[in-house]
Tab-separated table of C-alpha atoms in Angstrom:
chain	number	residue	atom	x	y	z
A	1	LYS	CA	-6.200	-0.447	-14.017
A	2	LEU	CA	-5.028	1.950	-11.339
A	3	VAL	CA	-6.224	2.244	-7.744
A	4	LEU	CA	-5.909	5.543	-5.870
A	5	ASP	CA	-5.971	5.247	-2.076
A	6	PRO	CA	-5.841	8.767	-0.584
A	7	PHE	CA	-6.096	7.444	2.993
A	8	MET	CA	-3.732	4.446	2.996
A	9	GLY	CA	-3.733	3.597	6.663
A	10	ILE	CA	-1.548	0.520	7.134
A	11	GLY	CA	-1.471	-0.334	3.438
A	12	ASN	CA	-4.016	-3.137	3.097
A	13	THR	CA	-5.272	-1.844	-0.244
A	14	ALA	CA	-1.721	-1.595	-1.584
A	15	VAL	CA	-0.973	-5.175	-0.551
A	16	ALA	CA	-4.179	-6.407	-2.194
A	17	CYS	CA	-3.246	-4.552	-5.376
A	18	GLN	CA	0.208	-6.133	-5.349
A	19	ARG	CA	-1.298	-9.598	-5.050
A	20	LEU	CA	-3.758	-8.897	-7.879
A	21	GLY	CA	-1.191	-7.276	-10.149
A	22	VAL	CA	-2.952	-3.904	-10.133
A	23	ASP	CA	-1.045	-0.604	-10.088
A	24	TYR	CA	-1.764	1.667	-7.135
A	25	ILE	CA	-0.975	5.074	-5.706
A	26	GLY	CA	-1.457	5.726	-2.009
A	27	PHE	CA	-1.097	8.645	0.360
A	28	GLU	CA	-0.929	8.732	4.154
A	29	ILE	CA	-0.445	11.888	6.213
A	30	ASP	CA	0.239	10.148	9.547
A	31	GLN	CA	3.914	9.165	9.737
A	32	THR	CA	3.285	6.131	11.960
A	33	TYR	CA	0.737	4.679	9.555
A	34	ALA	CA	2.954	5.537	6.577
A	35	GLN	CA	5.875	3.629	8.088
A	36	THR	CA	3.671	0.635	8.861
A	37	ALA	CA	2.287	0.689	5.316
A	38	GLU	CA	5.797	0.804	3.880
A	39	GLN	CA	6.791	-2.233	5.959
A	40	GLN	CA	3.667	-4.157	4.900
A	41	ILE	CA	4.239	-3.358	1.232
A	42	LYS	CA	7.900	-4.393	1.348
A	43	LYS	CA	7.030	-7.568	3.261
A	44	ASN	CA	4.534	-8.598	0.594
A	45	LEU	CA	6.686	-7.898	-2.460
A	46	PRO	CA	7.096	-10.969	-4.671
A	47	THR	CA	10.431	-12.722	-4.288
């Protein structure tokens, strides 16, 4: 399975995919949202 999120926003879909073990690709044009998404994704990485 692969999820494509062309409007990532703050990365909620990416985080959900991480938790479910689903691969994802996301794009965000707004730099502020992209940075927030990156932080959210890193914060939710398994340890």
